[in-house]
């Protein structure tokens, strides 16, 4: 019998009518009555568990499916790899748990995990939407943000525009995240990039008034004075006044081209290609290296687009495999006079050293979470090193050029040659340093602001720095000047100036202008490293074996693969009807 309405008098009437003997058998407040109530609750629990346990088990297998899919996609695996992964898992389970007490249950549970190709696609889409929701919440709550964007072509010749965002929050914490991956269906002109970005920002209701800066590569479609996407954005009244920077890593790569020395690199690449371009010669050369117990088992290829490989190519060529290369070339009857030229060998050594220093700078500029201060510091340090190197070379000291030093130690005649070419090397160093000075003038203008934010208690011309901050970040110069004076005389803040989270201790209402400048600096990108890195992931995901991958599935896969957010698995599981695998 059921009670229509759970009111007190209804329940009491039901009890006195249908359970007359209950009070006599189980007196109120007695231990017997308490035990009976416990038994009835336990029976009800068992009855309910008959239905809840399968549901819970189904939810667990669905969550396992989401977690496994996330693992596969972050490792850039295909959708169909889920089935292979599950089959391998089942083989392991049947082998390991076949004699265990609960082995059958374990194997049965694993077999219910949904990892089919179509299921994996739905899981990736669901996780991408969940990660997008988390991003949109952060974009709405952040104080300021900057974006970096770059365009590339995937393996099916579709143009893809990658956009990353860096957000700063009230506690001065920052997040870097993929904002979107936009396909450009036809042309990739500046107006096309502008329209794609503007449409996305409007559609997603991104607060444009919080935009601080945009960082791009140096392509005309990006930074063209009249037709570039940046020019279109700056001419759009919906966009605020924002800063724009050409990727510092790209600029460094352009600066490196002034070193020249094609008379060294061209023959080296030609010799390497002559060995590696023909399969038979390549096999014979590797056998020769093995017979001679060479330090390395093969030569490295070099291409212009992968210019970071230059230093390793040169180092392997001269300092590890030169004798083997000469012997191999002689065995074919070719001329090796260049490889024994006492004027060419020092040039090879110098180019090896200088490319090594450029590579080291490039690696310092790469990576996630790099701040403006980190990048400006690295570039300034390199320019200072160039000055020192030039002074040393003029004094005929090669302390910072180990490859040149090695050549001079091994070859007495090379010392005479070095005396003749030392001025040429010094000129290359000076030219490289001057190119850095010319290229990075936009960062030189930003440097005083970044330096002050990094150390607000340094002695500066207050009026001057206040004008620079106000001009750079659209602030009131008078208010900023007063805030700087007050800040530098705040004894409490002075006592905590060395703490890494210093700006979290500053009252954002009292020092509104200075804190705004600090937040904007914290939000800024100086390179397109995240875009370049994500393009590598994109090309791995959409390879020549997956050319039919749609733009939407590519976007979802890239987001799941590169996102710093963790999918909300509980929310994902509860939002769908859980079913076991077929």
Coordinates of C-alpha atoms in Angstrom, one line a residue:
X1 CA 0.0 0.0 0.0
X2 CA 1.2 3.5 -0.8
X3 CA 0.5 6.8 0.9
X4 CA -0.9 9.4 -1.6
X5 CA 0.4 12.4 0.3
X6 CA 3.1 12.2 2.9
X7 CA 1.4 14.3 5.6
X8 CA 1.7 13.3 9.2
X9 CA -1.9 12.3 9.8
X10 CA -2.0 10.2 6.6
X11 CA 1.1 8.3 7.6
X12 CA -0.2 7.9 11.2
X13 CA -3.6 6.6 10.0
X14 CA -1.8 4.1 7.6
X15 CA 0.4 2.9 10.5
X16 CA -2.5 2.5 13.0
X17 CA -4.7 0.7 10.4
X18 CA -2.2 -1.6 8.7
X19 CA 0.4 -2.2 11.4
X20 CA -1.7 -2.5 14.6
X21 CA 0.6 -5.0 16.3
X22 CA 3.8 -3.1 15.5
X23 CA 3.8 -1.0 18.8
X24 CA 3.2 -4.1 20.8
X25 CA 5.9 -6.2 19.1
X26 CA 8.4 -3.4 18.9
X27 CA 7.8 -0.9 21.8
X28 CA 8.7 2.7 21.1
X29 CA 12.3 3.8 22.1
X30 CA 13.3 0.2 22.6
X31 CA 16.4 -1.5 21.1
X32 CA 14.2 -4.0 19.4
X33 CA 12.4 -1.3 17.5
X34 CA 15.7 0.3 16.5
X35 CA 17.1 -3.0 15.2
X36 CA 13.9 -3.5 13.2
X37 CA 14.1 -0.1 11.6
X38 CA 17.7 -0.8 10.6
X39 CA 16.7 -4.1 9.0
X40 CA 13.9 -2.4 7.0
X41 CA 16.3 0.3 5.8
X42 CA 18.9 -2.3 4.8
X43 CA 16.2 -4.2 2.8
X44 CA 15.2 -1.0 1.0
X45 CA 18.8 -0.3 0.3
X46 CA 19.3 -3.7 -1.3
X47 CA 16.2 -3.2 -3.4
X48 CA 17.4 0.2 -4.6
X49 CA 21.0 -1.1 -5.3
X50 CA 19.5 -3.7 -7.7
X51 CA 18.9 -0.7 -10.1
X52 CA 21.7 1.8 -9.0
X53 CA 24.7 -0.5 -9.2
X54 CA 24.3 -1.1 -13.0
X55 CA 23.9 2.6 -13.5
X56 CA 27.0 3.4 -11.4
X57 CA 29.0 0.8 -13.3
X58 CA 27.9 2.2 -16.6
X59 CA 28.9 5.7 -15.5
X60 CA 32.3 4.4 -14.5
X61 CA 32.9 2.7 -17.8
X62 CA 31.8 5.9 -19.6
X63 CA 34.2 8.0 -17.5
X64 CA 37.0 5.5 -18.3
X65 CA 36.1 5.9 -22.0
X66 CA 36.5 9.7 -21.7
X67 CA 39.8 9.4 -19.8
X68 CA 41.2 6.9 -22.3
X69 CA 40.2 9.1 -25.3
X70 CA 41.8 12.1 -23.7
X71 CA 45.0 10.1 -23.2
X72 CA 44.9 9.0 -26.9
X73 CA 44.2 12.4 -28.3
X74 CA 46.9 14.2 -26.2
X75 CA 49.3 11.7 -27.7
X76 CA 48.0 12.6 -31.2
X77 CA 46.5 9.1 -32.0
X78 CA 43.8 8.5 -34.5
X79 CA 40.2 7.9 -33.6
X80 CA 40.4 4.3 -34.7
X81 CA 43.4 3.7 -32.3
X82 CA 40.9 3.4 -29.5
X83 CA 39.8 0.0 -30.7
X84 CA 43.4 -1.2 -30.9
X85 CA 44.0 0.2 -27.4
X86 CA 41.0 -1.7 -26.0
X87 CA 42.0 -4.9 -27.7
X88 CA 45.5 -4.7 -26.2
X89 CA 43.9 -3.9 -22.8
X90 CA 41.6 -7.0 -23.1
X91 CA 44.6 -9.2 -24.0
X92 CA 46.5 -8.0 -20.9
X93 CA 43.4 -8.4 -18.7
X94 CA 42.6 -12.0 -19.9
X95 CA 46.2 -13.0 -19.3
X96 CA 46.8 -11.3 -16.0
X97 CA 43.4 -11.8 -14.3
X98 CA 42.3 -15.1 -15.7
X99 CA 43.1 -17.0 -12.5
X100 CA 42.1 -14.2 -10.1
X101 CA 39.1 -14.4 -7.8
X102 CA 37.3 -11.4 -9.4
X103 CA 39.1 -11.8 -12.8
X104 CA 35.8 -12.4 -14.7
X105 CA 34.3 -9.2 -13.3
X106 CA 37.3 -7.2 -14.2
X107 CA 37.4 -8.5 -17.7
X108 CA 33.7 -8.0 -18.1
X109 CA 34.0 -4.4 -16.9
X110 CA 36.9 -3.6 -19.3
X111 CA 34.9 -5.1 -22.2
X112 CA 32.1 -2.6 -21.5
X113 CA 34.4 0.5 -22.0
X114 CA 33.4 2.3 -25.2
X115 CA 36.4 3.0 -27.4
X116 CA 35.0 2.5 -30.9
X117 CA 36.0 5.0 -33.6
X118 CA 32.6 6.8 -33.8
X119 CA 32.4 6.8 -30.0
X120 CA 35.9 8.4 -29.8
X121 CA 34.8 11.1 -32.2
X122 CA 31.8 12.0 -30.0
X123 CA 34.1 11.9 -26.9
X124 CA 36.5 14.3 -28.5
X125 CA 33.8 16.7 -29.5
X126 CA 32.2 16.6 -26.0
X127 CA 35.6 17.2 -24.3
X128 CA 36.4 20.1 -26.7
X129 CA 33.1 21.7 -25.9
X130 CA 33.7 21.3 -22.2
X131 CA 37.2 22.8 -22.5
X132 CA 35.8 25.7 -24.6
X133 CA 33.3 26.4 -21.8
X134 CA 36.1 26.6 -19.2
X135 CA 38.0 29.0 -21.5
X136 CA 35.0 31.2 -22.1
X137 CA 34.5 31.5 -18.3
X138 CA 38.1 32.6 -17.9
X139 CA 37.9 35.1 -20.8
X140 CA 34.8 36.6 -19.2
X141 CA 36.5 37.0 -15.8
X142 CA 40.0 37.9 -16.8
X143 CA 41.2 41.5 -16.4
X144 CA 43.2 41.8 -19.6
X145 CA 44.3 39.5 -22.5
X146 CA 46.6 39.4 -25.5
X147 CA 46.5 37.2 -28.5
X148 CA 49.0 35.7 -30.9
X149 CA 48.1 34.4 -34.3
X150 CA 49.8 32.7 -37.2
X151 CA 48.6 31.0 -40.4
X152 CA 49.8 27.8 -42.0
X153 CA 48.7 25.1 -44.4
X154 CA 47.9 21.5 -43.4
X155 CA 48.6 18.4 -45.4
X156 CA 45.5 18.8 -47.5
X157 CA 46.4 22.3 -48.5
X158 CA 43.8 23.9 -46.3
X159 CA 44.8 27.2 -44.7
X160 CA 44.5 27.2 -40.9
X161 CA 44.7 30.3 -38.7
X162 CA 45.9 29.4 -35.2
X163 CA 45.0 31.9 -32.4
X164 CA 46.2 31.7 -28.8
X165 CA 45.2 33.9 -25.9
X166 CA 47.1 34.9 -22.7
X167 CA 44.9 36.1 -19.8
X168 CA 45.8 37.8 -16.6
X169 CA 43.4 37.7 -13.6
X170 CA 42.8 39.8 -10.4
X171 CA 45.5 37.8 -8.5
X172 CA 48.0 38.5 -11.3
X173 CA 48.0 34.9 -12.3
X174 CA 48.2 34.2 -16.1
X175 CA 46.9 31.4 -18.4
X176 CA 47.9 30.6 -22.0
X177 CA 45.3 28.7 -24.0
X178 CA 44.3 27.9 -27.5
X179 CA 41.5 30.4 -28.4
X180 CA 40.6 28.8 -31.7
X181 CA 41.7 27.2 -35.0
X182 CA 40.0 28.9 -37.9
X183 CA 40.0 27.5 -41.5
X184 CA 40.5 30.0 -44.2
X185 CA 38.4 28.6 -47.1
X186 CA 39.8 30.6 -50.1
X187 CA 42.4 33.3 -49.9
X188 CA 44.7 34.3 -47.0
X189 CA 44.9 38.0 -47.5
X190 CA 45.0 40.4 -44.6
X191 CA 41.3 41.2 -44.9
X192 CA 40.5 37.5 -44.8
X193 CA 42.4 37.0 -41.6
X194 CA 40.8 40.1 -40.1
X195 CA 37.3 39.0 -41.0
X196 CA 37.9 35.5 -39.6
X197 CA 39.2 36.8 -36.3
X198 CA 36.6 39.5 -36.0
X199 CA 33.7 37.2 -36.7
X200 CA 34.9 34.7 -34.2
X201 CA 35.4 37.3 -31.4
X202 CA 32.0 38.8 -32.0
X203 CA 30.3 35.3 -32.2
X204 CA 31.9 34.2 -28.9
X205 CA 31.3 37.6 -27.3
X206 CA 34.9 38.1 -26.4
X207 CA 35.3 41.4 -24.5
X208 CA 37.4 43.3 -27.0
X209 CA 37.9 46.2 -24.6
X210 CA 40.3 44.0 -22.6
X211 CA 42.7 43.5 -25.6
X212 CA 46.2 44.6 -24.8
X213 CA 48.4 43.4 -27.7
X214 CA 48.6 41.2 -30.7
X215 CA 51.7 39.3 -31.8
X216 CA 52.1 37.9 -35.3
X217 CA 54.7 36.8 -37.8
X218 CA 56.2 39.2 -40.3
X219 CA 54.1 38.2 -43.3
X220 CA 52.6 41.1 -45.3
X221 CA 49.1 39.6 -44.8
X222 CA 49.7 40.1 -41.0
X223 CA 51.7 43.4 -40.7
X224 CA 51.2 45.1 -44.1
X225 CA 50.9 48.8 -43.5
X226 CA 47.6 49.2 -45.4
X227 CA 46.2 45.8 -46.3
X228 CA 47.6 43.7 -43.3
X229 CA 45.2 42.2 -40.8
X230 CA 46.7 44.4 -38.0
X231 CA 46.0 47.5 -40.1
X232 CA 42.4 46.4 -40.5
X233 CA 42.0 45.8 -36.8
X234 CA 43.5 49.1 -35.9
X235 CA 41.1 50.8 -38.3
X236 CA 38.1 49.1 -36.8
X237 CA 36.5 51.2 -34.1
X238 CA 35.3 48.0 -32.3
X239 CA 38.9 47.3 -31.4
X240 CA 40.6 49.4 -28.7
X241 CA 44.0 50.9 -29.0
X242 CA 46.4 47.9 -28.7
X243 CA 50.0 47.2 -29.1
X244 CA 51.4 45.0 -31.9
X245 CA 54.6 43.1 -32.1
X246 CA 56.4 41.1 -34.7
X247 CA 57.4 37.7 -33.2
X248 CA 60.8 38.1 -31.5
X249 CA 61.9 34.6 -32.5
X250 CA 61.2 35.3 -36.2
X251 CA 63.1 38.6 -35.9
X252 CA 66.0 36.8 -34.4
X253 CA 66.0 34.3 -37.2
X254 CA 66.1 37.1 -39.7
X255 CA 69.0 38.8 -37.9
X256 CA 71.0 35.6 -38.1
X257 CA 71.0 35.8 -42.0
X258 CA 73.4 38.7 -41.9
X259 CA 76.2 36.4 -40.9
X260 CA 76.6 35.3 -44.5
X261 CA 79.3 32.7 -45.0
X262 CA 77.5 31.0 -47.9
X263 CA 80.9 29.9 -49.2
X264 CA 81.0 27.6 -46.2
X265 CA 77.4 26.4 -45.8
X266 CA 76.8 25.7 -49.5
X267 CA 79.7 23.2 -50.0
X268 CA 78.9 21.5 -46.7
X269 CA 75.2 21.0 -47.7
X270 CA 76.3 19.9 -51.2
X271 CA 78.6 17.3 -49.9
X272 CA 76.0 16.0 -47.4
X273 CA 73.3 15.9 -50.1
X274 CA 75.7 14.0 -52.5
X275 CA 76.2 11.4 -49.8
X276 CA 72.6 11.1 -48.6
X277 CA 70.6 11.6 -51.8
X278 CA 71.6 8.2 -53.3
X279 CA 70.6 5.2 -51.3
X280 CA 73.6 3.1 -52.4
X281 CA 76.1 5.8 -51.4
X282 CA 74.3 6.4 -48.2
X283 CA 74.5 2.7 -47.2
X284 CA 78.2 2.5 -48.1
X285 CA 78.9 5.6 -46.1
X286 CA 77.1 4.3 -43.0
X287 CA 79.1 1.0 -43.3
X288 CA 82.3 3.0 -43.5
X289 CA 81.4 4.9 -40.3
X290 CA 80.7 1.7 -38.5
X291 CA 84.0 0.1 -39.6
X292 CA 85.9 3.2 -38.5
X293 CA 84.0 3.3 -35.2
X294 CA 83.1 7.0 -35.9
X295 CA 81.5 9.1 -33.1
X296 CA 78.2 9.3 -35.1
X297 CA 76.5 6.8 -37.3
X298 CA 75.3 9.2 -40.0
X299 CA 75.3 12.7 -41.3
X300 CA 72.6 15.2 -40.4
X301 CA 70.5 16.7 -43.2
X302 CA 70.1 20.5 -43.3
X303 CA 67.3 22.5 -44.8
X304 CA 66.8 26.3 -44.8
X305 CA 63.5 26.1 -43.0
X306 CA 65.1 24.1 -40.1
X307 CA 67.9 26.6 -39.7
X308 CA 68.4 25.6 -36.0
X309 CA 70.0 22.3 -37.3
X310 CA 72.8 24.3 -38.9
X311 CA 75.1 24.2 -35.9
X312 CA 74.7 20.5 -35.3
X313 CA 75.2 19.8 -39.0
X314 CA 78.5 21.8 -39.0
X315 CA 79.7 20.3 -35.8
X316 CA 79.1 16.7 -37.0
X317 CA 80.6 17.5 -40.4
X318 CA 83.9 19.0 -39.2
X319 CA 84.6 17.9 -35.6
X320 CA 83.2 14.4 -35.7
X321 CA 83.2 13.0 -39.2
X322 CA 85.6 15.0 -41.4
X323 CA 88.2 12.3 -41.7
X324 CA 85.6 9.7 -42.6
X325 CA 84.0 12.1 -45.1
X326 CA 87.4 12.8 -46.8
X327 CA 88.1 9.1 -47.0
X328 CA 84.7 8.4 -48.5
X329 CA 85.1 11.2 -51.1
X330 CA 88.6 10.1 -52.0
X331 CA 87.3 6.5 -52.5
X332 CA 85.0 7.9 -55.2
X333 CA 87.9 9.8 -56.8
X334 CA 86.5 13.3 -56.1
X335 CA 88.4 16.3 -55.1
X336 CA 88.9 17.0 -51.4
X337 CA 91.1 20.1 -51.6
X338 CA 88.4 22.3 -50.1
X339 CA 88.3 20.2 -47.0
X340 CA 92.0 20.7 -46.5
X341 CA 92.0 24.5 -47.3
X342 CA 93.6 26.3 -44.4
X343 CA 91.6 29.5 -45.2
X344 CA 88.3 27.7 -45.5
X345 CA 88.6 25.5 -42.3
X346 CA 88.7 28.5 -39.9
X347 CA 85.6 30.0 -41.6
X348 CA 83.9 26.7 -41.0
X349 CA 84.9 26.7 -37.3
X350 CA 83.8 30.3 -36.9
X351 CA 80.4 29.7 -38.5
X352 CA 79.9 26.6 -36.2
X353 CA 80.5 28.8 -33.1
X354 CA 78.4 31.7 -34.1
X355 CA 75.5 29.5 -35.2
X356 CA 75.8 27.8 -31.8
X357 CA 75.3 31.1 -30.0
X358 CA 72.4 32.0 -32.2
X359 CA 70.8 28.6 -31.5
X360 CA 71.3 29.1 -27.8
X361 CA 69.5 32.4 -27.9
X362 CA 66.7 30.9 -29.9
X363 CA 66.1 28.1 -27.4
X364 CA 66.0 30.7 -24.6
X365 CA 63.2 32.5 -26.4
X366 CA 61.2 29.4 -26.9
X367 CA 58.8 27.7 -24.4
X368 CA 55.5 28.3 -22.7
X369 CA 55.0 30.9 -20.1
X370 CA 57.8 33.2 -21.3
X371 CA 57.2 36.8 -20.1
X372 CA 58.1 40.0 -21.9
X373 CA 60.9 40.5 -19.3
X374 CA 62.4 37.1 -20.0
X375 CA 62.6 37.7 -23.8
X376 CA 63.9 41.3 -23.5
X377 CA 66.5 40.1 -21.0
X378 CA 67.7 37.3 -23.4
X379 CA 68.0 39.6 -26.4
X380 CA 69.8 42.4 -24.4
X381 CA 72.2 39.8 -23.0
X382 CA 73.0 38.5 -26.5
X383 CA 73.7 42.1 -27.7
X384 CA 76.0 42.6 -24.8
X385 CA 77.8 39.4 -25.6
X386 CA 78.3 40.5 -29.2
X387 CA 80.1 43.5 -28.0
X388 CA 82.4 41.4 -25.8
X389 CA 83.0 39.0 -28.6
X390 CA 84.0 41.8 -31.0
X391 CA 86.5 43.2 -28.4
X392 CA 88.0 39.8 -27.9
X393 CA 88.4 39.2 -31.6
X394 CA 90.1 42.5 -32.1
X395 CA 92.6 41.4 -29.5
X396 CA 92.9 38.0 -31.3
X397 CA 91.4 36.2 -28.4
X398 CA 89.1 33.2 -29.1
X399 CA 88.0 32.4 -25.6
X400 CA 84.4 32.3 -26.5
X401 CA 84.9 30.5 -29.8
X402 CA 85.9 26.9 -28.9
X403 CA 85.7 25.6 -32.5
X404 CA 88.1 28.2 -33.8
X405 CA 90.4 27.5 -30.8
X406 CA 90.4 23.8 -31.6
X407 CA 91.4 24.6 -35.3
X408 CA 94.2 26.9 -34.1
X409 CA 95.5 24.3 -31.7
X410 CA 95.4 21.4 -34.3
X411 CA 96.8 23.3 -37.3
X412 CA 99.8 25.6 -37.0
X413 CA 99.3 27.1 -40.4
X414 CA 95.7 28.1 -39.5
X415 CA 97.1 30.6 -37.0
X416 CA 98.6 32.6 -39.8
X417 CA 95.4 32.5 -41.7
X418 CA 93.4 33.5 -38.6
X419 CA 95.5 36.7 -38.3
X420 CA 94.4 37.7 -41.7
X421 CA 90.7 37.0 -41.3
X422 CA 90.2 38.1 -37.7
X423 CA 89.0 41.5 -38.9
X424 CA 86.4 39.8 -41.1
X425 CA 85.1 37.8 -38.1
X426 CA 85.0 41.0 -36.0
X427 CA 83.0 42.7 -38.7
X428 CA 80.5 39.9 -38.9
X429 CA 80.0 40.1 -35.1
X430 CA 79.5 43.9 -35.3
X431 CA 77.1 43.5 -38.2
X432 CA 75.1 41.0 -36.3
X433 CA 75.0 43.2 -33.2
X434 CA 73.9 46.2 -35.3
X435 CA 71.2 44.1 -36.9
X436 CA 69.8 43.2 -33.5
X437 CA 69.9 46.9 -32.5
X438 CA 67.9 47.9 -35.6
X439 CA 65.4 45.0 -35.5
X440 CA 64.4 45.3 -31.8
X441 CA 63.7 49.0 -31.5
X442 CA 60.0 48.4 -30.8
X443 CA 61.0 46.3 -27.7
X444 CA 63.5 49.0 -26.7
X445 CA 60.6 51.4 -26.4
X446 CA 58.8 48.8 -24.2
X447 CA 61.8 48.0 -22.0
X448 CA 61.6 50.9 -19.6
X449 CA 58.0 50.0 -18.7
X450 CA 58.9 46.3 -18.3
X451 CA 62.0 47.2 -16.2
X452 CA 59.9 49.3 -13.9
X453 CA 57.2 46.7 -13.4
X454 CA 59.9 44.1 -12.7
X455 CA 61.5 46.4 -10.0
X456 CA 59.2 49.3 -9.1
X457 CA 61.6 50.5 -6.4
X458 CA 64.5 51.2 -8.7
X459 CA 65.6 54.8 -8.9
X460 CA 64.1 56.3 -12.1
X461 CA 63.0 59.6 -13.4
X462 CA 59.4 59.4 -12.1
X463 CA 57.9 61.9 -14.5
X464 CA 59.6 60.2 -17.5
X465 CA 58.5 56.6 -16.5
X466 CA 55.0 57.9 -15.8
X467 CA 54.7 59.3 -19.3
X468 CA 56.0 56.1 -20.8
X469 CA 53.6 54.0 -18.9
X470 CA 50.6 56.2 -19.7
X471 CA 51.6 56.5 -23.4
X472 CA 52.1 52.7 -23.8
X473 CA 49.1 51.5 -21.9
X474 CA 46.6 54.5 -22.3
X475 CA 46.7 55.7 -18.7
X476 CA 46.6 59.1 -17.0
X477 CA 50.1 60.4 -16.6
X478 CA 49.4 62.6 -13.7
X479 CA 47.7 59.9 -11.7
X480 CA 50.4 57.3 -12.5
X481 CA 53.1 59.8 -11.4
X482 CA 51.4 60.2 -8.0
X483 CA 50.9 56.5 -7.6
X484 CA 54.6 55.8 -8.3
X485 CA 55.7 58.3 -5.7
X486 CA 53.3 56.8 -3.2
X487 CA 54.3 53.3 -4.0
X488 CA 58.1 53.9 -3.7
X489 CA 57.6 55.4 -0.3
X490 CA 55.3 52.6 1.0
X491 CA 57.4 50.9 3.7
X492 CA 55.2 47.8 3.9
X493 CA 55.6 47.1 0.2
X494 CA 59.3 47.9 0.3
X495 CA 59.7 45.1 2.8
X496 CA 58.1 42.6 0.4
X497 CA 59.7 43.8 -2.9
X498 CA 61.7 40.6 -3.4
X499 CA 58.7 38.3 -3.2
X500 CA 57.8 36.7 -6.5
X501 CA 54.1 37.5 -6.1
X502 CA 54.8 41.2 -5.2
X503 CA 52.0 42.7 -7.3
X504 CA 49.5 40.5 -5.5
X505 CA 50.2 42.5 -2.3
X506 CA 49.6 45.8 -4.0
X507 CA 46.2 47.5 -3.4
X508 CA 44.7 47.6 -6.9
X509 CA 42.3 50.4 -5.9
X510 CA 45.0 52.6 -4.3
X511 CA 47.4 52.0 -7.2
X512 CA 45.0 51.5 -10.0
X513 CA 47.1 52.9 -12.8
X514 CA 50.3 51.1 -11.9
X515 CA 48.5 47.8 -11.3
X516 CA 46.8 48.1 -14.6
X517 CA 50.2 48.6 -16.3
X518 CA 51.6 45.5 -14.4
X519 CA 48.6 43.4 -15.5
X520 CA 48.9 44.5 -19.1
X521 CA 52.6 43.6 -19.1
X522 CA 51.9 40.2 -17.6
X523 CA 49.3 39.5 -20.3
X524 CA 51.6 40.3 -23.3
X525 CA 53.0 37.8 -25.8
X526 CA 56.3 38.5 -27.5
X527 CA 56.5 35.5 -29.9
X528 CA 54.2 33.1 -31.8
X529 CA 55.9 30.1 -30.2
X530 CA 52.6 28.6 -29.1
X531 CA 51.2 28.8 -32.6
X532 CA 54.2 27.3 -34.1
X533 CA 54.2 24.5 -31.6
X534 CA 50.5 23.8 -32.1
X535 CA 51.1 23.7 -35.9
X536 CA 53.5 20.8 -35.3
X537 CA 50.8 19.1 -33.3
X538 CA 48.2 19.8 -36.0
X539 CA 50.5 18.3 -38.7
X540 CA 51.0 15.3 -36.6
X541 CA 47.2 14.9 -36.0
X542 CA 46.2 15.6 -39.6
X543 CA 49.0 13.7 -41.4
X544 CA 49.1 12.3 -44.9
X545 CA 47.3 9.3 -43.6
X546 CA 44.4 11.3 -42.2
X547 CA 43.7 13.9 -45.0
X548 CA 40.0 13.3 -44.8
X549 CA 39.8 14.7 -41.2
X550 CA 37.3 17.6 -41.3
X551 CA 38.1 21.1 -40.1
X552 CA 35.7 20.7 -37.1
X553 CA 37.3 17.4 -36.0
X554 CA 40.7 18.9 -36.5
X555 CA 39.8 21.8 -34.3
X556 CA 38.4 19.5 -31.6
X557 CA 41.5 17.3 -31.7
X558 CA 44.0 20.1 -31.5
X559 CA 42.1 21.7 -28.6
X560 CA 42.1 18.5 -26.6
X561 CA 45.7 17.8 -27.5
X562 CA 47.2 21.3 -26.5
X563 CA 44.8 22.6 -23.9
X564 CA 46.1 23.2 -20.3
X565 CA 42.6 22.6 -18.9
X566 CA 41.4 19.2 -17.6
X567 CA 38.0 18.0 -18.9
X568 CA 35.3 17.9 -16.3
X569 CA 34.7 14.2 -16.5
X570 CA 31.8 14.2 -13.9
X571 CA 29.9 16.8 -15.8
X572 CA 30.5 15.0 -19.1
X573 CA 29.3 11.7 -17.8
X574 CA 26.2 13.0 -16.1
X575 CA 25.2 15.0 -19.2
X576 CA 24.6 11.8 -21.3
X577 CA 22.9 8.5 -21.1
X578 CA 25.6 5.9 -20.3
X579 CA 25.6 2.7 -22.2
X580 CA 28.0 -0.3 -22.3
X581 CA 30.1 -1.1 -25.3
X582 CA 28.8 -3.4 -28.0

